[in-house]
Short mmCIF file of C-alpha atoms in Angstrom, two decimals:
data_model
loop_
_atom_site.label_atom_id
_atom_site.label_comp_id
_atom_site.label_asym_id
_atom_site.label_seq_id
_atom_site.Cartn_x
_atom_site.Cartn_y
_atom_site.Cartn_z
CA MET A 1 -25.54 11.43 14.95
CA TYR A 2 -28.44 9.75 14.02
CA LEU A 3 -27.43 7.92 10.98
CA ILE A 4 -31.11 6.82 8.77
CA LEU A 5 -30.53 2.92 7.82
CA ALA A 6 -32.15 1.98 4.87
CA ALA A 7 -34.51 -1.48 6.65
CA PRO A 8 -35.22 -3.92 3.72
CA ALA A 9 -39.01 -2.91 3.06
CA LEU A 10 -40.62 0.68 3.67
CA GLY A 11 -39.53 1.90 7.19
CA ASN A 12 -37.19 4.07 8.33
CA VAL A 13 -34.36 2.73 11.28
CA GLN A 14 -32.83 5.71 12.98
CA LEU A 15 -29.11 5.05 14.55
CA SER A 16 -26.35 6.64 17.13
CA THR A 17 -23.62 5.67 19.14
CA THR A 18 -22.28 6.57 22.14
CA PRO A 19 -18.84 7.67 21.34
CA ARG A 20 -20.39 8.42 17.91
CA LEU A 21 -20.25 5.90 14.60
CA ALA A 22 -17.83 6.72 11.68
CA PRO A 23 -18.01 6.50 8.28
CA SER A 24 -20.55 8.44 7.73
CA PHE A 25 -23.23 6.25 7.04
CA ARG A 26 -24.83 5.29 3.95
CA PRO A 27 -28.52 3.25 3.16
CA VAL A 28 -25.94 0.18 1.41
CA ALA A 29 -23.21 0.47 4.07
CA THR A 30 -23.07 -2.63 6.36
CA ASP A 31 -19.92 -2.23 7.80
CA TYR A 32 -19.53 1.08 10.57
CA VAL A 33 -16.63 1.72 14.68
CA SER A 34 -16.89 3.46 17.69
CA ARG A 35 -14.02 4.37 19.99
CA CYS A 36 -15.79 1.92 22.81
CA ARG A 37 -13.39 0.05 24.64
CA ALA A 38 -13.45 -2.46 27.36
CA GLY A 39 -14.70 -0.47 31.06
CA HIS A 40 -16.86 1.81 28.57
CA LEU A 41 -20.18 0.78 27.13
CA LEU A 42 -21.13 1.30 23.96
CA ARG A 43 -24.40 3.39 24.20
CA VAL A 44 -26.78 1.97 20.72
CA HIS A 45 -30.16 4.45 20.65
CA VAL A 46 -32.36 3.78 18.33
CA GLN A 47 -35.74 4.24 16.08
CA ALA A 48 -37.92 2.09 14.24
CA SER A 49 -41.04 3.15 12.51
CA ASP A 50 -43.36 1.19 10.23
CA GLY A 51 -43.03 -2.19 12.09
CA ASP A 52 -39.46 -2.55 11.74
CA ARG A 53 -38.56 -4.66 14.64
CA LEU A 54 -34.27 -4.49 15.37
CA ALA A 55 -31.44 -6.81 17.82
CA VAL A 56 -28.60 -5.20 19.27
CA GLY A 57 -26.29 -7.88 19.95
CA GLY A 58 -28.49 -10.90 19.98
CA HIS A 59 -30.73 -9.02 22.34
CA LEU A 60 -34.44 -9.44 21.72
CA GLU A 61 -36.03 -7.99 19.11
CA ARG A 62 -37.89 -4.76 20.03
CA GLY A 63 -39.33 -1.58 17.63
CA GLY A 64 -39.76 2.06 18.11
CA THR A 65 -37.83 4.01 20.15
CA PHE A 66 -35.32 3.27 22.88
CA THR A 67 -31.06 2.85 23.47
CA THR A 68 -29.60 -0.23 24.18
CA SER A 69 -26.18 -0.50 26.20
CA VAL A 70 -23.30 -3.58 25.56
CA ASN A 71 -19.52 -4.54 26.97
CA ARG A 72 -17.25 -4.25 24.04
CA GLY A 73 -13.11 -3.83 23.77
CA THR A 74 -11.22 -2.97 21.58
CA GLY A 75 -11.84 -4.68 18.30
CA GLN A 76 -15.27 -6.62 19.56
CA SER A 77 -18.32 -5.64 17.60
CA VAL A 78 -21.83 -5.89 17.96
CA THR A 79 -24.40 -6.60 15.24
CA VAL A 80 -27.55 -4.76 15.11
CA LYS A 81 -30.58 -7.18 13.08
CA VAL A 82 -33.13 -5.27 11.40
CA ARG A 83 -36.53 -7.07 10.60
CA SER A 84 -38.79 -5.53 7.70
CA PRO A 85 -42.32 -6.46 8.78
CA LYS A 86 -41.89 -9.32 5.67
CA GLY A 87 -39.16 -10.59 7.28
CA THR A 88 -36.13 -9.11 5.54
CA VAL A 89 -33.83 -9.31 7.92
CA THR A 90 -30.27 -7.33 7.35
CA ARG A 91 -26.85 -6.93 9.42
CA TYR A 92 -24.94 -3.78 10.08
CA TYR A 93 -21.83 -3.93 11.77
CA ILE A 94 -20.09 -1.78 14.86
CA ARG A 95 -16.80 -2.40 15.57
CA CYS A 96 -14.86 -1.00 18.55
CA LEU A 97 -11.80 0.68 16.83
CA PRO A 98 -8.33 1.05 19.04
CA ARG A 99 -8.26 4.59 20.47
CA GLY A 100 -5.26 5.35 18.92
CA PHE A 101 -6.83 4.48 15.46
CA PRO A 102 -5.29 7.72 13.16
CA ASP A 103 -8.01 10.27 11.97
CA TRP A 104 -9.37 9.51 8.62
CA THR A 105 -12.04 11.46 6.18
CA ILE A 106 -14.64 9.87 3.10
CA ARG A 107 -15.81 11.68 0.41
CA ARG A 108 -17.33 9.62 -2.12
CA HIS A 109 -18.80 11.82 -5.22
CA GLY A 110 -19.27 8.73 -7.28
CA ALA A 111 -19.30 4.90 -7.20
CA PRO A 112 -16.44 3.34 -6.85
CA GLN A 113 -14.25 0.19 -8.65
CA ALA A 114 -13.00 -1.09 -6.10
CA GLN A 115 -14.52 -2.79 -3.27
CA TRP A 116 -11.24 -2.56 -0.94
CA TYR A 117 -8.44 -0.20 -0.30
CA VAL A 118 -5.44 -1.73 1.30
CA ALA A 119 -3.10 0.25 3.23
CA ALA A 120 -0.71 0.83 6.13
CA PRO A 121 -1.46 4.52 8.28
CA VAL A 122 2.22 5.35 10.17
CA THR A 123 2.46 8.29 12.43
CA GLY A 124 5.41 8.75 15.10
CA SER A 125 4.09 6.18 17.55
CA GLY A 126 3.75 2.78 14.82
CA GLY A 127 1.29 2.14 12.06
CA TYR A 128 -1.74 -0.19 11.64
CA VAL A 129 -1.79 -2.17 8.78
CA ALA A 130 -5.82 -2.00 7.40
CA ILE A 131 -8.29 -2.44 5.10
CA PHE A 132 -11.17 -0.41 3.99
CA ASP A 133 -14.15 -0.71 2.30
CA ALA A 134 -15.20 1.60 -0.26
CA TYR A 135 -17.46 3.34 1.95
CA GLY A 136 -14.74 4.13 4.51
CA ALA A 137 -15.00 1.89 7.33
CA PRO A 138 -11.96 0.04 8.08
CA VAL A 139 -12.89 -3.66 8.37
CA TRP A 140 -10.12 -5.14 9.40
CA TRP A 141 -6.74 -3.94 11.14
CA ARG A 142 -3.61 -4.57 13.33
CA HIS A 143 -1.53 -2.26 14.82
CA ILE A 144 1.68 -2.63 14.85
CA THR A 145 3.54 -0.08 17.94
CA SER A 146 6.86 1.57 16.68
CA SER A 147 8.25 -0.87 19.66
CA LYS A 148 8.89 -3.39 16.97
CA TYR A 149 8.89 -1.41 13.43
CA PHE A 150 6.95 0.26 11.02
CA PRO A 151 4.79 -1.78 9.02
CA TRP A 152 5.15 -0.13 4.88
CA ASP A 153 3.80 -2.26 1.93
CA ALA A 154 1.06 -3.63 2.54
CA LYS A 155 -0.68 -6.17 0.19
CA LEU A 156 -2.96 -8.54 -0.78
CA LEU A 157 -1.47 -11.79 -2.34
CA ASP A 158 -2.60 -13.44 -4.78
CA ASN A 159 -2.60 -16.94 -2.68
CA GLY A 160 -5.71 -14.39 0.11
CA LEU A 161 -3.22 -13.90 2.34
CA LEU A 162 -1.25 -10.71 4.21
CA ALA A 163 2.06 -9.31 3.30
CA TRP A 164 3.06 -6.34 4.80
CA GLY A 165 7.71 -5.25 5.16
CA GLU A 166 9.14 -4.46 8.70
CA ASN A 167 10.29 -0.51 8.58
CA PHE A 168 12.61 -0.10 11.17
CA GLY A 169 13.31 3.53 10.74
CA GLY A 170 16.32 3.26 8.36
CA HIS A 171 16.60 5.50 4.56
CA PHE A 172 16.52 1.84 2.55
CA GLY A 173 16.51 -1.88 4.07
CA TRP A 174 19.62 -2.69 5.62
CA HIS A 175 18.40 -4.12 9.12
CA LYS A 176 19.07 -7.43 9.52
CA LYS A 177 15.56 -8.65 11.61
CA ALA A 178 14.55 -6.37 8.18
CA ALA A 179 11.25 -9.53 7.33
CA PHE A 180 8.55 -9.63 4.95
CA GLU A 181 5.40 -11.31 7.91
CA VAL A 182 2.45 -13.14 5.77
CA ARG A 183 -0.52 -13.37 7.81
CA THR A 184 -3.96 -14.58 7.90
CA PHE A 185 -6.64 -12.02 8.65
CA ASP A 186 -7.14 -13.98 12.15
CA GLY A 187 -3.75 -12.52 12.64
CA ARG A 188 -1.43 -15.84 12.93
CA LEU A 189 1.87 -16.00 10.85
CA VAL A 190 2.74 -17.64 8.49
CA ARG A 191 5.90 -17.14 7.70
CA ARG A 192 8.50 -14.35 7.53
CA ILE A 193 10.12 -13.79 4.10
CA ARG A 194 13.80 -12.93 4.73
CA THR A 195 16.47 -12.52 1.48
CA SER A 196 19.71 -14.62 1.16
CA GLY A 197 23.01 -13.52 2.13
CA SER A 198 22.12 -10.55 3.56
CA PRO A 199 19.12 -8.15 5.23
CA THR A 200 15.09 -7.48 3.21
CA ASP A 201 14.27 -4.92 2.30
CA GLU A 202 10.89 -3.25 2.84
CA HIS A 203 9.84 -1.38 -0.37
CA ASP A 204 8.10 -4.38 -2.75
CA LEU A 205 7.09 -8.29 -2.32
CA GLU A 206 6.04 -9.31 -5.82
CA GLN A 207 3.87 -12.68 -6.77
CA MET A 208 5.04 -13.93 -9.12
CA PRO A 209 2.28 -17.26 -10.12
CA ASN A 210 4.15 -19.74 -10.67
CA GLY A 211 3.81 -19.27 -6.22
CA ASP A 212 7.30 -17.91 -5.66
CA VAL A 213 7.74 -14.28 -4.91
CA LEU A 214 10.27 -11.71 -6.10
CA ALA A 215 12.38 -10.01 -2.69
CA LEU A 216 14.59 -7.38 -2.64
CA THR A 217 18.37 -6.33 -0.57
CA TYR A 218 21.61 -4.89 -1.43
CA ARG A 219 24.13 -6.55 -1.07
CA ARG A 220 27.53 -3.95 0.21
CA ARG A 221 31.22 -4.03 -1.91
CA GLY A 222 33.49 -1.27 -0.50
CA ASN A 223 36.38 0.51 -2.19
CA VAL A 224 34.88 1.27 -5.21
CA ASN A 225 36.47 3.84 -7.42
CA LEU A 226 33.40 6.81 -8.30
CA SER A 227 36.35 9.23 -8.34
CA PRO A 228 34.49 9.43 -12.78
CA TYR A 229 31.48 10.17 -11.75
CA GLY A 230 32.71 12.72 -9.85
CA GLY A 231 32.52 11.13 -6.09
CA GLU A 232 35.31 9.18 -3.39
CA PRO A 233 37.93 6.31 -4.90
CA HIS A 234 37.62 4.51 -1.86
CA ALA A 235 33.66 4.03 -2.17
CA THR A 236 31.46 1.65 -0.65
CA VAL A 237 28.32 1.50 -2.31
CA PHE A 238 25.31 -0.82 -2.81
CA ASP A 239 24.68 -3.32 -5.47
CA ALA A 240 20.70 -3.47 -5.85
CA GLU A 241 19.73 -7.26 -5.53
CA ILE A 242 16.83 -8.91 -6.98
CA GLN A 243 16.07 -12.46 -5.71
CA GLU A 244 12.75 -15.22 -6.47
CA MET A 245 12.21 -17.12 -3.82
CA THR A 246 10.26 -20.63 -3.53
CA PRO A 247 7.68 -20.95 -0.57
CA ALA A 248 10.06 -22.42 1.19
CA GLY A 249 12.47 -19.64 1.27
CA LYS A 250 14.77 -21.22 -1.57
CA VAL A 251 16.62 -18.68 -3.24
CA VAL A 252 15.87 -20.31 -7.37
CA TRP A 253 17.01 -17.23 -9.11
CA ARG A 254 18.85 -13.54 -8.79
CA TRP A 255 19.41 -10.21 -10.06
CA ASN A 256 22.38 -7.63 -9.21
CA SER A 257 23.30 -4.55 -10.19
CA ARG A 258 26.68 -4.78 -9.34
CA ASN A 259 27.75 -5.89 -13.88
CA HIS A 260 24.07 -3.96 -15.74
CA ILE A 261 23.44 -0.28 -14.13
CA SER A 262 27.21 1.76 -13.63
CA PRO A 263 27.72 4.57 -11.20
CA SER A 264 26.91 6.68 -13.96
CA GLU A 265 24.17 6.00 -14.13
CA THR A 266 23.20 6.98 -10.79
CA SER A 267 21.39 11.62 -10.35
CA ARG A 268 23.65 13.13 -8.94
CA ARG A 269 20.42 15.25 -7.88
CA TRP A 270 20.16 11.43 -5.96
CA TRP A 271 24.15 10.26 -5.46
CA TYR A 272 24.50 13.42 -3.23
CA ASP A 273 22.39 13.27 -0.75
CA PRO A 274 24.16 11.17 2.40
CA ALA A 275 23.42 7.77 2.04
CA HIS A 276 22.69 7.19 4.92
CA ALA A 277 24.37 9.57 7.25
CA GLY A 278 22.75 9.05 10.73
CA GLU A 279 21.00 5.86 10.06
CA TYR A 280 23.66 3.30 10.30
CA PRO A 281 27.17 3.50 11.73
CA PRO A 282 30.00 4.54 10.24
CA ALA A 283 31.56 1.13 9.51
CA GLU A 284 27.52 0.31 7.02
CA ARG A 285 27.05 3.60 5.73
CA GLY A 286 27.70 3.45 1.45
CA TYR A 287 25.96 5.14 -1.76
CA ASP A 288 22.35 3.91 -2.08
CA LEU A 289 22.53 3.10 -6.21
CA LEU A 290 19.79 2.83 -7.48
CA HIS A 291 17.59 2.25 -4.19
CA MET A 292 14.67 0.17 -6.11
CA ASN A 293 11.13 0.65 -4.69
CA SER A 294 9.32 -2.33 -6.64
CA VAL A 295 9.21 -5.41 -8.36
CA GLN A 296 7.00 -6.90 -11.10
CA PRO A 297 6.85 -9.45 -12.96
CA ASP A 298 6.50 -9.23 -16.86
CA GLY A 299 6.57 -13.41 -18.53
CA ASP A 300 9.83 -13.58 -18.78
CA GLY A 301 11.37 -10.35 -17.36
CA ILE A 302 10.69 -8.09 -14.69
CA ILE A 303 9.81 -4.39 -14.43
CA VAL A 304 11.77 -2.22 -12.50
CA SER A 305 11.99 1.43 -10.05
CA ALA A 306 14.62 2.65 -8.85
CA ARG A 307 14.30 6.20 -6.89
CA THR A 308 18.24 7.09 -7.46
CA LEU A 309 18.14 5.90 -11.69
CA ASP A 310 15.28 8.53 -12.55
CA ALA A 311 14.03 5.60 -14.39
CA ILE A 312 11.86 2.19 -14.63
CA PHE A 313 13.71 -0.78 -16.35
CA ARG A 314 12.96 -4.31 -17.29
CA ILE A 315 15.50 -7.29 -17.56
CA ASP A 316 15.69 -10.11 -19.22
CA ARG A 317 15.74 -13.29 -16.63
CA ALA A 318 17.64 -15.85 -19.24
CA THR A 319 20.99 -13.18 -19.00
CA GLY A 320 20.23 -10.24 -16.83
CA LYS A 321 20.19 -7.71 -20.28
CA ILE A 322 18.40 -4.91 -19.42
CA ASP A 323 15.69 -5.04 -22.19
CA TRP A 324 15.52 -0.71 -21.52
CA LYS A 325 15.14 1.32 -19.98
CA LEU A 326 12.67 4.50 -19.59
CA GLY A 327 13.83 8.51 -17.84
CA GLY A 328 17.53 8.92 -15.75
CA SER A 329 20.46 9.42 -17.68
CA TYR A 330 20.41 8.05 -21.94
CA VAL A 331 22.19 4.29 -21.61
CA PRO A 332 22.80 3.44 -25.45
CA GLY A 333 20.96 0.30 -26.51
CA GLU A 334 18.84 0.32 -23.81
CA SER A 335 17.21 4.34 -23.64
CA LEU A 336 13.64 4.06 -25.33
CA THR A 337 12.65 6.82 -27.28
CA VAL A 338 9.47 8.83 -26.20
CA LEU A 339 6.86 9.83 -27.53
CA ASN A 340 3.99 12.62 -26.60
CA ASP A 341 6.30 13.96 -23.70
CA SER A 342 8.29 16.37 -23.11
CA SER A 343 8.67 16.14 -19.60
CA THR A 344 12.38 17.49 -18.11
CA PRO A 345 13.00 14.95 -16.62
CA LEU A 346 10.82 12.79 -17.68
CA LEU A 347 10.71 11.16 -14.99
CA ARG A 348 12.15 12.48 -11.35
CA GLY A 349 11.78 10.02 -7.77
CA GLN A 350 9.45 7.91 -9.11
CA HIS A 351 7.53 5.14 -7.57
CA ASP A 352 5.53 2.30 -8.48
CA ALA A 353 6.32 0.89 -11.73
CA ARG A 354 3.33 -1.17 -13.07
CA VAL A 355 3.17 -4.33 -15.97
CA TRP A 356 -0.50 -4.15 -17.25
CA PRO A 357 -2.66 -6.86 -18.35
CA ASP A 358 -3.04 -4.81 -22.26
CA GLY A 359 0.94 -4.45 -22.23
CA THR A 360 1.24 -0.79 -20.61
CA VAL A 361 2.83 0.11 -18.35
CA SER A 362 2.39 3.22 -14.91
CA VAL A 363 4.46 4.92 -12.52
CA PHE A 364 3.92 6.48 -10.07
CA ASP A 365 5.73 9.99 -10.87
CA ASN A 366 6.86 12.00 -7.96
CA ARG A 367 8.16 14.99 -9.62
CA SER A 368 11.21 15.54 -6.84
CA TYR A 369 12.28 18.18 -6.77
CA THR A 370 11.08 20.05 -9.75
CA SER A 371 8.10 22.24 -10.44
CA GLY A 372 6.77 19.52 -12.57
CA ARG A 373 3.12 17.99 -10.32
CA PRO A 374 3.30 14.69 -9.19
CA GLY A 375 0.49 12.06 -11.45
CA ALA A 376 -0.09 8.64 -12.70
CA GLU A 377 0.92 8.51 -15.76
CA ARG A 378 1.17 5.51 -18.61
CA PHE A 379 2.82 4.14 -21.41
CA ARG A 380 3.34 2.17 -24.25
CA ILE A 381 6.01 0.45 -24.95
CA ASP A 382 6.91 -1.18 -28.41
CA PRO A 383 10.58 -3.08 -28.27
CA ILE A 384 10.67 -3.24 -31.91
CA THR A 385 11.06 -0.13 -32.41
CA ARG A 386 12.30 1.45 -28.75
CA THR A 387 9.63 3.89 -28.38
CA ALA A 388 7.52 4.32 -25.29
CA THR A 389 4.32 6.98 -25.35
CA LEU A 390 3.03 8.60 -23.30
CA ILE A 391 -0.57 7.48 -23.22
CA GLY A 392 -2.00 9.06 -20.17
CA ARG A 393 -1.31 11.31 -17.18
CA ILE A 394 -3.25 12.46 -13.84
CA THR A 395 -2.66 14.78 -11.35
CA GLU A 396 -4.48 15.54 -8.15
CA PRO A 397 -4.43 20.31 -7.14
CA ASP A 398 -4.39 19.02 -4.05
CA VAL A 399 -1.90 17.10 -3.84
CA PRO A 400 1.24 20.17 -5.73
CA VAL A 401 4.58 18.35 -3.99
CA ALA A 402 6.04 14.48 -3.35
CA LEU A 403 8.64 13.79 -2.34
CA CYS A 404 8.25 10.69 -1.57
CA CYS A 405 5.72 7.55 -1.57
CA GLY A 406 3.00 6.34 -3.28
CA SER A 407 1.75 4.55 -6.14
CA ALA A 408 -0.52 4.41 -9.00
CA ARG A 409 -2.63 1.04 -9.63
CA ARG A 410 -5.15 1.87 -12.19
CA LEU A 411 -8.50 -0.93 -11.87
CA ALA A 412 -10.32 -3.03 -14.80
CA GLY A 413 -12.92 -0.80 -15.17
CA GLY A 414 -10.23 2.45 -16.90
CA ASP A 415 -10.94 3.63 -12.25
CA TRP A 416 -7.66 4.32 -11.49
CA VAL A 417 -6.26 3.93 -6.73
CA ILE A 418 -3.27 6.68 -6.56
CA SER A 419 -2.09 6.74 -3.57
CA TRP A 420 -0.55 10.77 -3.46
CA ALA A 421 2.26 9.78 -1.71
CA SER A 422 3.92 10.92 2.24
CA THR A 423 0.64 13.10 1.72
CA GLY A 424 -2.03 10.54 3.64
CA LEU A 425 -4.26 10.90 0.81
CA VAL A 426 -5.93 8.52 -1.05
CA THR A 427 -7.86 8.79 -4.10
CA GLU A 428 -10.14 6.83 -6.78
CA GLN A 429 -10.24 8.64 -10.52
CA THR A 430 -11.54 8.20 -13.26
CA PRO A 431 -9.11 7.98 -16.24
CA SER A 432 -9.63 11.24 -17.10
CA GLY A 433 -9.11 12.86 -14.02
CA VAL A 434 -12.03 12.89 -11.93
CA VAL A 435 -12.64 12.37 -7.75
CA VAL A 436 -14.84 9.42 -7.40
CA LEU A 437 -13.36 8.19 -4.09
CA ALA A 438 -11.08 10.59 -1.09
CA LEU A 439 -9.97 8.80 1.63
CA GLN A 440 -8.24 11.50 3.72
CA LEU A 441 -5.50 9.99 6.25
CA GLY A 442 -5.03 12.38 9.78
CA PRO A 443 -2.26 14.46 10.04
CA ASN A 444 0.90 13.19 10.35
CA THR A 445 -0.04 10.11 9.04
CA ASP A 446 0.37 9.11 5.63
CA SER A 447 1.39 4.86 3.95
CA TYR A 448 3.44 3.55 1.70
CA ARG A 449 0.99 3.06 -0.60
CA ALA A 450 -2.82 1.81 -1.52
CA GLN A 451 -4.03 -1.20 -2.97
CA PRO A 452 -6.86 -1.37 -4.00
CA ILE A 453 -9.16 -4.81 -4.01
CA PRO A 454 -11.36 -5.12 -7.35
CA PRO A 455 -14.68 -6.69 -5.80
CA GLY A 456 -15.40 -10.62 -5.27
CA ARG A 457 -12.18 -11.74 -4.13
CA LEU A 458 -12.27 -10.41 -0.59
CA ALA A 459 -15.89 -11.50 1.23
CA ALA A 460 -16.05 -8.99 3.93
CA SER A 461 -17.27 -12.17 6.49
CA ALA A 462 -13.32 -13.64 6.41
CA LEU A 463 -12.63 -9.36 7.08
CA ARG A 464 -14.79 -9.90 9.97
CA ARG A 465 -14.23 -13.15 11.15
CA GLY A 466 -10.66 -12.46 11.48
CA MET A 467 -11.46 -9.81 13.33
CA ASP A 468 -13.83 -11.19 15.70
CA ARG A 469 -10.78 -14.34 16.39
CA MET A 470 -7.99 -12.12 17.23
CA ALA A 471 -9.99 -10.48 19.47
CA ALA A 472 -11.54 -12.97 21.30
CA ALA A 473 -7.05 -14.14 21.72
CA ARG A 474 -6.52 -10.10 22.26
CA ARG A 475 -4.43 -10.13 19.63
CA PRO A 476 -3.15 -6.77 18.19
#
């Protein structure tokens, strides 16, 4: 496969590698990967014309047609330097990708507004935390084997560090080892975030403007009478809890669903699913009445998505009361009247509720166990009139079903980046739904969420430097 590199002057440079280069070349793209590894040379084939000269991996500059072999191991890179006759230099970077990194494809149909996409491609043998550029190259990654855990909810925090949850395979976070890892780009562990008093749930972690974090956990409670709701008279339930924690791990605020949400609000569709059957010992099984999957600060409140409620809601931090509820069963004084949306039910098994600078609220509606098509939805909430108005919905013809997971994030320029649940598809789409970019993970590979990073927030040099240091230290 030959790739045309746009040289800084009038000449053309053709470049190919063995093993092959990925992704397909774009003239403005600088980063590529190849599945090269230690003990097997990476062969770089060059054709230069019109006075351009190339230096591959620090070798002397040459023109014309030639092949250079370099010895690089997994995670290591080779730099291709192109010098034009006028002396202008352009650099391209090829990094050796692990053989086990999942396959992927990239399709671009326009100019994406995001510069980076953070994802956690997971397969049956483990997973990766990866940062793809807008041309489809994984410029940064870290490998986690299934013998440790599966990476979940990978994200770039506001402080410039990376974080991801540790998923040990359960229905939700009820594993004593679970935590969120916070690491630098060179792989160094900064801290593990663990909730106080009960295991950490891996579905979300959000940094607050003051540097604290919001983390999720569950409190197990026994001998609960669920018979008024069609359940057992002596049931075990898990009450959902949100904790605000300082960087030192001190809990400074918490909210528990026990006194705020009735079991009658849990959708029977979810309620009668075998809660954790087979995933935990009998003594640790119970009913997951909320199944929180996202949490986000909203000024003096908190926005929460609860999958088994089929609803999102806002908590008043000062009182703990629910200001409003969107979707799910009707609760007097909480439920909003919905305008411009006749969907029945309004939400079903949704994920990733987010509030945006203009006050609108978005959600990825999975439409689980319905005939409806999943998609990103955006609402304008009016707490005075107690209404929620649907102002936008984006679907994807190639995704008719999305039972689990997913995310929808709006960019400042108006585009949406949507992770289409367990399909392994991540798209950037215009407000009218036109696909600008489609990143498709390979078979049996998905990512719980995808986080877009806009230009200017993260430098490619920081990612390359971090990868170089991990490779030198032989970190995975």
